[in-house]
Amino acid sequence: MRYSFFASLALLLRTGTVLAKPVLHDIAIDKTLNARYGPVNIANRATFAVDLVRNNDYRRNGAAELAWTYAKYNKDPAGVHTNGNDRLSSGPIGAYNQTYDREYLSPVYMGEPGQLCWLDIDTGSGDLSDTPSFYLDGQEIYHPEKSRTSVDVANASWSITYGDGSYAGGGIYRDSVRIGNVTLHNATVESATAVSRSLTTDPVMSGILGLALNHSSTTYPQQPTLLDALRPVLEENLFAADLKYQDVGQYHFGYINQSSYTGDITWRTVLPHSGFWEFYIQSIHIGGDNVWRMHNWPVVADTGTTLLLLPTDLVELYWSFVPGAYMSDVYYGWVFPCNVTLPVLDFGFVDDHWNATIPGHYFNFQNVSDALCYGGIQDSMEPFGILGDAFLKALYMIFDMGHSRVGLASKKLLA
């Protein structure tokens, strides 16, 4: 199997992050969301928005991000090291980009009474799991024994093993899950009883809220996914990501926000039998070049990945236009002189003549030394690409469950 993900509503903890715990934000955030984004009920269906806010005080670690993505996609990340740069952050936390411009955490309440958990909305994943209490490092987690509506699913379990050898697993419950102003009853919640210590070192992030399209979950026997629960609730059977570069973003559930994009939406059919938000990009152009390259490149839209990962030939092509760029064994990835202006990346679709531009500075991920920077475009080491946040922040991205398609639209960029 090409991918290895969680696949319903997931709480999977990131590796190696040390973060400031949100203090006194939970109640204030919830009331703000309720006031601003009350659902619009039409025939018992709803729309709602979930805020995302960036924490500006993170120290980034490109090699750690790349290693995490390889592990997530069940690829052995051997040789990837963090070069001593721990994931550190400080400062106030909103709602809430938590690690290196990657983890956009949102408040989700599970059980009755609601237990606050901070989740990363991840379209490349799908289950709901938490951290064992004996591995807690400040995380807000789900305690089924504290919920009056939790029901243990007999003879059911979940487990996953990643390409780096890390693992997680445990039991399954049915319980209420509240996201925005919508409560989903009898949702599948995975409670961890065993997990690698390396997956529990983030003291803020409770886990992942997975929104993969139709990927079978890590549960046995198979359980309903979060998208299964959302389908009868939403006014329109879709959600959209409006991620922003160093600014506030949102997810829109059940509707397309007309003010979030400009121009036309191009609709792309999801590849059959993928189970993920996978589609073809048909054309690519790099600033400084006068050639558009045509091909059907399969790509996965993954909001839970930070970097843009592309097949080797495209990565080498992009960095060939950057003077002084090279693949570093020290920093495990492509690096470039920080004083160089990165070229834009244009992409599009031949069949409807639609194209868009990703600004070059979106691919400047971090300083790794006084003179060198780590690139936001790295090698997927596969024939398919992974469209992470470095790419998605330049677009309004629509995930249409009802028609098994994705919509892409340009938008006004603030930076």
CSV table of C-alpha atoms in Angstrom, one decimal:
chain,number,residue,atom,x,y,z
A,1,MET,CA,0.0,0.0,0.0
A,2,ARG,CA,1.4,3.3,-1.0
A,3,TYR,CA,0.3,5.4,1.9
A,4,SER,CA,0.0,4.7,5.6
A,5,PHE,CA,-2.3,7.2,7.4
A,6,PHE,CA,-4.9,7.4,10.0
A,7,ALA,CA,-8.2,7.5,8.2
A,8,SER,CA,-11.3,8.8,10.1
A,9,LEU,CA,-11.0,11.4,12.8
A,10,ALA,CA,-7.5,11.3,14.2
A,11,LEU,CA,-5.5,12.5,17.1
A,12,LEU,CA,-1.9,11.6,16.2
A,13,LEU,CA,0.8,13.4,18.1
A,14,ARG,CA,3.7,15.0,16.3
A,15,THR,CA,7.3,14.1,17.1
A,16,GLY,CA,9.9,16.2,18.8
A,17,THR,CA,8.1,19.5,19.5
A,18,VAL,CA,8.5,21.5,22.7
A,19,LEU,CA,5.8,24.2,22.8
A,20,ALA,CA,4.2,26.7,25.2
A,21,LYS,CA,1.0,25.4,26.6
A,22,PRO,CA,-2.1,27.5,25.8
A,23,VAL,CA,-3.1,29.3,29.0
A,24,LEU,CA,-6.7,30.5,29.6
A,25,HIS,CA,-7.5,30.4,25.9
A,26,ASP,CA,-9.9,27.5,25.8
A,27,ILE,CA,-13.1,29.2,27.0
A,28,ALA,CA,-12.4,32.5,25.3
A,29,ILE,CA,-11.6,30.9,22.0
A,30,ASP,CA,-14.8,28.8,22.2
A,31,LYS,CA,-17.0,31.8,22.9
A,32,THR,CA,-15.4,33.7,20.1
A,33,LEU,CA,-16.0,31.0,17.6
A,34,ASN,CA,-19.6,30.6,18.8
A,35,ALA,CA,-20.3,34.3,18.4
A,36,ARG,CA,-18.7,34.6,15.0
A,37,TYR,CA,-19.6,31.4,13.4
A,38,GLY,CA,-23.0,30.2,14.5
A,39,PRO,CA,-24.2,27.5,12.0
A,40,VAL,CA,-26.7,28.4,9.4
A,41,ASN,CA,-29.3,25.6,9.6
A,42,ILE,CA,-31.2,24.7,6.5
A,43,ALA,CA,-33.3,21.6,6.7
A,44,ASN,CA,-31.3,20.5,9.7
A,45,ARG,CA,-28.0,21.1,7.8
A,46,ALA,CA,-25.3,23.5,8.8
A,47,THR,CA,-22.3,25.6,7.8
A,48,PHE,CA,-19.6,26.7,10.1
A,49,ALA,CA,-16.0,28.0,10.1
A,50,VAL,CA,-13.0,27.0,12.2
A,51,ASP,CA,-10.3,29.6,12.9
A,52,LEU,CA,-6.5,29.0,12.4
A,53,VAL,CA,-4.0,31.4,13.8
A,54,ARG,CA,-0.2,31.4,13.4
A,55,ASN,CA,2.2,31.5,16.4
A,56,ASN,CA,5.0,33.8,15.2
A,57,ASP,CA,7.6,32.5,17.7
A,58,TYR,CA,8.5,29.1,16.3
A,59,ARG,CA,11.9,27.9,15.6
A,60,ARG,CA,11.7,25.8,12.4
A,61,ASN,CA,13.5,22.5,11.6
A,62,GLY,CA,13.3,21.5,8.0
A,63,ALA,CA,15.0,18.2,8.4
A,64,ALA,CA,12.5,17.3,11.2
A,65,GLU,CA,9.6,18.2,9.0
A,66,LEU,CA,10.9,16.2,6.2
A,67,ALA,CA,11.6,13.2,8.4
A,68,TRP,CA,8.0,13.4,9.8
A,69,THR,CA,6.5,13.5,6.3
A,70,TYR,CA,8.5,10.5,5.2
A,71,ALA,CA,7.5,8.6,8.3
A,72,LYS,CA,3.8,9.6,7.8
A,73,TYR,CA,3.9,8.3,4.2
A,74,ASN,CA,5.5,5.0,5.5
A,75,LYS,CA,8.9,5.9,3.9
A,76,ASP,CA,12.0,5.1,6.0
A,77,PRO,CA,13.5,8.5,7.0
A,78,ALA,CA,16.9,7.0,7.8
A,79,GLY,CA,19.6,9.6,7.7
A,80,VAL,CA,17.3,12.5,8.4
A,81,HIS,CA,18.5,14.3,11.5
A,82,THR,CA,17.5,17.6,13.1
A,83,ASN,CA,21.1,18.9,13.5
A,84,GLY,CA,20.4,19.7,17.1
A,85,ASN,CA,17.6,22.2,16.4
A,86,ASP,CA,14.8,21.2,18.8
A,87,ARG,CA,11.3,22.3,18.0
A,88,LEU,CA,10.9,25.2,20.3
A,89,SER,CA,8.4,28.0,20.6
A,90,SER,CA,7.2,30.7,22.9
A,91,GLY,CA,4.7,33.4,23.1
A,92,PRO,CA,0.9,33.6,23.1
A,93,ILE,CA,-1.0,31.0,21.1
A,94,GLY,CA,-4.2,31.7,19.2
A,95,ALA,CA,-5.9,28.8,17.3
A,96,TYR,CA,-3.2,28.0,16.2
A,97,ASN,CA,-0.3,27.2,14.0
A,98,GLN,CA,1.9,25.3,16.4
A,99,THR,CA,5.0,24.0,14.8
A,100,TYR,CA,7.1,25.7,12.1
A,101,ASP,CA,4.2,27.1,10.1
A,102,ARG,CA,2.8,23.6,9.8
A,103,GLU,CA,0.5,22.6,12.7
A,104,TYR,CA,-2.7,24.7,12.5
A,105,LEU,CA,-4.4,23.7,15.7
A,106,SER,CA,-8.1,24.2,16.3
A,107,PRO,CA,-10.2,23.6,19.4
A,108,VAL,CA,-12.4,20.6,19.3
A,109,TYR,CA,-14.6,19.3,22.2
A,110,MET,CA,-15.1,15.6,22.7
A,111,GLY,CA,-17.5,13.9,25.1
A,112,GLU,CA,-20.2,15.3,27.4
A,113,PRO,CA,-19.3,17.5,29.1
A,114,GLY,CA,-16.9,18.6,26.3
A,115,GLN,CA,-13.2,18.0,26.8
A,116,LEU,CA,-11.1,20.5,24.9
A,117,CYS,CA,-8.5,19.0,22.6
A,118,TRP,CA,-6.2,20.9,20.2
A,119,LEU,CA,-6.3,19.3,16.8
A,120,ASP,CA,-4.4,19.7,13.6
A,121,ILE,CA,-6.9,19.5,10.7
A,122,ASP,CA,-5.2,17.1,8.3
A,123,THR,CA,-6.5,16.2,4.9
A,124,GLY,CA,-3.8,13.5,4.5
A,125,SER,CA,-5.1,11.6,7.5
A,126,GLY,CA,-8.3,10.4,9.1
A,127,ASP,CA,-8.6,8.7,12.6
A,128,LEU,CA,-9.3,10.0,16.1
A,129,SER,CA,-6.8,8.9,18.8
A,130,ASP,CA,-5.1,10.4,21.9
A,131,THR,CA,-2.1,10.1,24.1
A,132,PRO,CA,-1.9,7.6,26.9
A,133,SER,CA,-2.1,9.3,30.3
A,134,PHE,CA,1.3,8.0,31.4
A,135,TYR,CA,3.0,9.8,28.5
A,136,LEU,CA,1.3,13.1,29.0
A,137,ASP,CA,3.5,16.2,28.6
A,138,GLY,CA,1.0,18.9,29.1
A,139,GLN,CA,-1.4,17.9,26.3
A,140,GLU,CA,-5.2,18.3,26.6
A,141,ILE,CA,-6.5,14.8,25.8
A,142,TYR,CA,-9.8,12.9,25.7
A,143,HIS,CA,-10.7,10.9,28.8
A,144,PRO,CA,-13.6,8.5,27.9
A,145,GLU,CA,-14.2,7.7,31.5
A,146,LYS,CA,-15.0,11.4,32.2
A,147,SER,CA,-17.7,11.5,29.5
A,148,ARG,CA,-21.2,10.5,30.3
A,149,THR,CA,-21.9,9.7,26.6
A,150,SER,CA,-18.8,7.6,25.8
A,151,VAL,CA,-19.5,4.0,24.8
A,152,ASP,CA,-16.7,1.4,24.5
A,153,VAL,CA,-16.8,-0.4,21.2
A,154,ALA,CA,-16.4,-4.1,22.1
A,155,ASN,CA,-13.9,-6.2,20.3
A,156,ALA,CA,-12.6,-3.2,18.3
A,157,SER,CA,-9.1,-1.7,18.2
A,158,TRP,CA,-6.8,0.5,16.2
A,159,SER,CA,-3.1,0.5,15.5
A,160,ILE,CA,-0.6,2.1,13.1
A,161,THR,CA,3.1,1.8,12.5
A,162,TYR,CA,5.1,4.4,10.7
A,163,GLY,CA,8.1,4.1,8.4
A,164,ASP,CA,10.4,5.3,11.1
A,165,GLY,CA,9.3,2.5,13.4
A,166,SER,CA,7.1,4.7,15.7
A,167,TYR,CA,3.7,3.3,16.5
A,168,ALA,CA,0.4,4.0,18.3
A,169,GLY,CA,-2.7,1.9,19.1
A,170,GLY,CA,-5.5,1.3,21.5
A,171,GLY,CA,-9.3,1.0,22.0
A,172,ILE,CA,-12.3,2.6,20.2
A,173,TYR,CA,-15.2,4.6,21.7
A,174,ARG,CA,-18.3,6.2,20.4
A,175,ASP,CA,-18.9,9.7,21.7
A,176,SER,CA,-19.9,13.2,20.9
A,177,VAL,CA,-17.5,15.5,19.0
A,178,ARG,CA,-18.1,19.2,18.7
A,179,ILE,CA,-16.3,21.1,16.0
A,180,GLY,CA,-17.3,24.7,15.5
A,181,ASN,CA,-21.0,24.9,16.5
A,182,VAL,CA,-21.9,21.4,15.2
A,183,THR,CA,-22.0,18.4,17.5
A,184,LEU,CA,-21.5,14.9,15.9
A,185,HIS,CA,-23.0,12.2,18.0
A,186,ASN,CA,-21.7,8.6,18.1
A,187,ALA,CA,-18.5,9.6,16.3
A,188,THR,CA,-15.6,7.2,16.3
A,189,VAL,CA,-12.9,8.2,18.8
A,190,GLU,CA,-9.7,6.2,19.2
A,191,SER,CA,-8.1,6.2,22.6
A,192,ALA,CA,-4.5,5.3,22.7
A,193,THR,CA,-3.2,2.8,25.3
A,194,ALA,CA,0.2,2.3,23.6
A,195,VAL,CA,2.3,4.7,21.7
A,196,SER,CA,5.9,5.5,20.9
A,197,ARG,CA,7.4,8.1,23.3
A,198,SER,CA,8.7,10.0,20.3
A,199,LEU,CA,5.0,10.7,19.3
A,200,THR,CA,4.1,12.4,22.6
A,201,THR,CA,6.6,15.2,23.1
A,202,ASP,CA,4.4,18.1,21.9
A,203,PRO,CA,2.8,19.6,25.0
A,204,VAL,CA,0.2,21.5,23.1
A,205,MET,CA,-1.1,19.4,20.3
A,206,SER,CA,-3.6,16.8,21.2
A,207,GLY,CA,-3.5,15.2,17.8
A,208,ILE,CA,-5.0,15.2,14.3
A,209,LEU,CA,-8.5,15.8,13.0
A,210,GLY,CA,-8.2,13.7,9.9
A,211,LEU,CA,-10.2,14.5,6.8
A,212,ALA,CA,-8.9,12.1,4.2
A,213,LEU,CA,-11.5,11.4,1.5
A,214,ASN,CA,-12.2,7.7,1.6
A,215,HIS,CA,-9.2,6.0,3.1
A,216,SER,CA,-9.9,2.9,5.2
A,217,SER,CA,-9.1,3.7,8.8
A,218,THR,CA,-6.6,2.0,11.1
A,219,THR,CA,-9.5,0.5,13.0
A,220,TYR,CA,-10.4,-3.2,13.1
A,221,PRO,CA,-13.1,-3.9,12.3
A,222,GLN,CA,-13.6,-0.8,10.1
A,223,GLN,CA,-15.4,2.1,11.8
A,224,PRO,CA,-17.3,5.1,10.4
A,225,THR,CA,-15.0,8.0,9.6
A,226,LEU,CA,-15.4,11.7,10.5
A,227,LEU,CA,-16.4,12.5,7.0
A,228,ASP,CA,-19.1,9.8,7.2
A,229,ALA,CA,-20.5,11.7,10.3
A,230,LEU,CA,-20.2,15.1,8.6
A,231,ARG,CA,-22.0,14.2,5.3
A,232,PRO,CA,-25.6,14.3,6.6
A,233,VAL,CA,-24.9,17.4,8.7
A,234,LEU,CA,-23.3,19.9,6.2
A,235,GLU,CA,-25.5,22.1,4.0
A,236,GLU,CA,-23.1,21.3,1.1
A,237,ASN,CA,-21.1,18.1,1.2
A,238,LEU,CA,-17.7,19.8,1.1
A,239,PHE,CA,-15.2,21.8,3.2
A,240,ALA,CA,-12.6,24.4,2.2
A,241,ALA,CA,-9.1,25.4,3.4
A,242,ASP,CA,-8.1,29.1,3.4
A,243,LEU,CA,-4.6,28.8,4.8
A,244,LYS,CA,-2.6,32.0,5.0
A,245,TYR,CA,1.1,32.8,4.9
A,246,GLN,CA,2.0,34.2,8.3
A,247,ASP,CA,-1.5,35.3,9.0
A,248,VAL,CA,-5.0,34.1,10.2
A,249,GLY,CA,-6.6,31.3,8.2
A,250,GLN,CA,-9.8,29.4,8.3
A,251,TYR,CA,-11.6,26.2,7.4
A,252,HIS,CA,-15.1,26.5,5.9
A,253,PHE,CA,-17.4,23.5,6.4
A,254,GLY,CA,-20.5,23.1,4.3
A,255,TYR,CA,-20.0,26.1,2.1
A,256,ILE,CA,-17.6,27.9,-0.3
A,257,ASN,CA,-16.8,31.4,1.0
A,258,GLN,CA,-17.1,33.6,-2.1
A,259,SER,CA,-14.9,36.4,-0.5
A,260,SER,CA,-12.0,34.0,0.0
A,261,TYR,CA,-10.9,33.6,-3.6
A,262,THR,CA,-10.7,35.5,-6.9
A,263,GLY,CA,-11.4,34.4,-10.5
A,264,ASP,CA,-12.7,31.0,-11.4
A,265,ILE,CA,-12.6,27.7,-9.5
A,266,THR,CA,-11.0,24.8,-11.4
A,267,TRP,CA,-12.5,21.4,-10.5
A,268,ARG,CA,-10.3,18.3,-10.6
A,269,THR,CA,-11.6,14.8,-10.2
A,270,VAL,CA,-9.9,12.8,-7.5
A,271,LEU,CA,-8.0,9.8,-8.8
A,272,PRO,CA,-10.1,6.6,-8.5
A,273,HIS,CA,-9.2,4.1,-5.8
A,274,SER,CA,-6.8,6.5,-4.1
A,275,GLY,CA,-8.8,7.2,-1.0
A,276,PHE,CA,-7.0,10.5,-0.6
A,277,TRP,CA,-7.4,14.0,-2.1
A,278,GLU,CA,-5.2,13.0,-5.0
A,279,PHE,CA,-5.4,14.5,-8.5
A,280,TYR,CA,-3.2,15.4,-11.5
A,281,ILE,CA,-1.3,18.7,-12.0
A,282,GLN,CA,-0.9,19.0,-15.8
A,283,SER,CA,1.6,21.9,-16.3
A,284,ILE,CA,4.5,23.5,-14.4
A,285,HIS,CA,6.5,26.6,-15.0
A,286,ILE,CA,9.4,28.0,-13.0
A,287,GLY,CA,10.1,31.8,-12.9
A,288,GLY,CA,13.1,32.7,-14.9
A,289,ASP,CA,12.4,30.0,-17.5
A,290,ASN,CA,10.4,30.4,-20.6
A,291,VAL,CA,9.2,26.8,-20.8
A,292,TRP,CA,5.9,25.3,-19.6
A,293,ARG,CA,6.4,21.6,-18.9
A,294,MET,CA,3.4,19.3,-19.6
A,295,HIS,CA,2.7,16.0,-17.8
A,296,ASN,CA,0.2,14.4,-15.6
A,297,TRP,CA,1.9,14.6,-12.1
A,298,PRO,CA,-0.2,12.9,-9.4
A,299,VAL,CA,-0.3,15.0,-6.2
A,300,VAL,CA,-2.0,14.7,-2.8
A,301,ALA,CA,-3.4,17.8,-1.1
A,302,ASP,CA,-2.2,17.4,2.5
A,303,THR,CA,-2.9,20.2,5.0
A,304,GLY,CA,-1.0,18.1,7.6
A,305,THR,CA,2.3,18.5,5.8
A,306,THR,CA,4.3,21.7,5.9
A,307,LEU,CA,6.7,21.3,3.0
A,308,LEU,CA,6.0,20.9,-0.7
A,309,LEU,CA,7.3,17.6,-1.8
A,310,LEU,CA,7.7,16.8,-5.5
A,311,PRO,CA,9.3,14.0,-7.6
A,312,THR,CA,13.1,14.2,-7.9
A,313,ASP,CA,13.2,15.6,-11.4
A,314,LEU,CA,10.9,18.5,-10.6
A,315,VAL,CA,12.8,19.3,-7.4
A,316,GLU,CA,16.2,19.3,-9.2
A,317,LEU,CA,14.7,21.4,-11.9
A,318,TYR,CA,13.4,24.0,-9.5
A,319,TRP,CA,16.6,24.3,-7.6
A,320,SER,CA,18.6,24.5,-10.8
A,321,PHE,CA,17.2,28.0,-11.2
A,322,VAL,CA,18.5,29.1,-7.8
A,323,PRO,CA,22.2,30.1,-7.8
A,324,GLY,CA,24.2,28.3,-5.1
A,325,ALA,CA,21.4,25.8,-4.2
A,326,TYR,CA,22.5,22.2,-3.4
A,327,MET,CA,21.3,19.0,-1.7
A,328,SER,CA,22.9,19.0,1.7
A,329,ASP,CA,23.9,15.9,3.6
A,330,VAL,CA,24.4,18.0,6.7
A,331,TYR,CA,20.9,19.6,6.7
A,332,TYR,CA,19.3,16.7,4.9
A,333,GLY,CA,17.5,18.6,2.2
A,334,TRP,CA,17.9,21.3,-0.4
A,335,VAL,CA,19.5,24.5,0.9
A,336,PHE,CA,20.3,27.8,-0.8
A,337,PRO,CA,22.0,31.1,0.0
A,338,CYS,CA,19.6,33.2,2.0
A,339,ASN,CA,20.4,36.3,0.0
A,340,VAL,CA,19.0,34.8,-3.2
A,341,THR,CA,15.5,35.6,-4.5
A,342,LEU,CA,13.6,32.3,-5.1
A,343,PRO,CA,11.7,32.0,-8.3
A,344,VAL,CA,7.9,31.6,-8.4
A,345,LEU,CA,6.3,28.3,-9.2
A,346,ASP,CA,3.5,28.4,-11.7
A,347,PHE,CA,1.2,25.4,-12.2
A,348,GLY,CA,-2.0,24.7,-14.0
A,349,PHE,CA,-4.2,22.5,-16.1
A,350,VAL,CA,-4.2,22.3,-19.9
A,351,ASP,CA,-7.8,21.2,-20.3
A,352,ASP,CA,-9.3,24.4,-18.9
A,353,HIS,CA,-6.3,26.8,-19.3
A,354,TRP,CA,-6.4,27.6,-15.6
A,355,ASN,CA,-3.1,28.4,-13.8
A,356,ALA,CA,-1.9,29.9,-10.6
A,357,THR,CA,1.4,31.2,-9.0
A,358,ILE,CA,3.0,30.2,-5.7
A,359,PRO,CA,5.4,33.1,-4.6
A,360,GLY,CA,9.0,32.1,-4.3
A,361,HIS,CA,9.4,33.4,-0.8
A,362,TYR,CA,6.9,30.8,0.4
A,363,PHE,CA,9.6,28.2,-0.2
A,364,ASN,CA,12.1,29.9,2.1
A,365,PHE,CA,11.5,27.6,5.1
A,366,GLN,CA,14.1,28.5,7.6
A,367,ASN,CA,17.7,29.8,8.2
A,368,VAL,CA,20.0,26.9,9.0
A,369,SER,CA,23.0,29.1,9.3
A,370,ASP,CA,23.9,32.8,8.9
A,371,ALA,CA,24.2,32.2,5.1
A,372,LEU,CA,22.1,29.2,4.3
A,373,CYS,CA,18.4,28.6,4.2
A,374,TYR,CA,16.4,25.4,4.1
A,375,GLY,CA,14.1,25.0,1.0
A,376,GLY,CA,10.4,24.6,1.3
A,377,ILE,CA,10.5,22.4,-1.8
A,378,GLN,CA,12.0,18.9,-1.1
A,379,ASP,CA,12.2,15.5,-2.8
A,380,SER,CA,9.2,13.2,-2.2
A,381,MET,CA,11.4,10.3,-3.4
A,382,GLU,CA,8.2,9.0,-5.1
A,383,PRO,CA,6.6,9.5,-8.5
A,384,PHE,CA,3.8,11.5,-6.8
A,385,GLY,CA,3.9,14.9,-5.0
A,386,ILE,CA,2.6,16.1,-1.6
A,387,LEU,CA,1.1,19.5,-1.7
A,388,GLY,CA,1.8,20.8,1.8
A,389,ASP,CA,1.1,24.1,3.4
A,390,ALA,CA,3.9,25.9,1.6
A,391,PHE,CA,1.9,25.3,-1.6
A,392,LEU,CA,-1.7,25.4,-0.3
A,393,LYS,CA,-1.3,28.8,1.4
A,394,ALA,CA,-1.4,30.5,-2.0
A,395,LEU,CA,-4.7,29.0,-2.9
A,396,TYR,CA,-8.3,28.6,-1.8
A,397,MET,CA,-8.6,24.8,-1.7
A,398,ILE,CA,-12.0,23.0,-1.8
A,399,PHE,CA,-12.5,19.4,-0.8
A,400,ASP,CA,-15.8,18.1,-2.3
A,401,MET,CA,-16.8,14.8,-0.8
A,402,GLY,CA,-20.1,14.7,-2.6
A,403,HIS,CA,-18.5,14.7,-6.1
A,404,SER,CA,-15.1,13.2,-5.2
A,405,ARG,CA,-13.2,16.2,-6.5
A,406,VAL,CA,-11.1,19.1,-5.4
A,407,GLY,CA,-11.5,22.8,-6.4
A,408,LEU,CA,-8.6,25.2,-6.6
A,409,ALA,CA,-8.9,29.0,-6.8
A,410,SER,CA,-6.5,31.9,-6.7
A,411,LYS,CA,-6.8,34.5,-4.0
A,412,LYS,CA,-5.5,37.8,-2.9
A,413,LEU,CA,-2.2,37.2,-1.1
A,414,LEU,CA,-1.4,39.5,1.8
A,415,ALA,CA,2.3,38.5,1.7
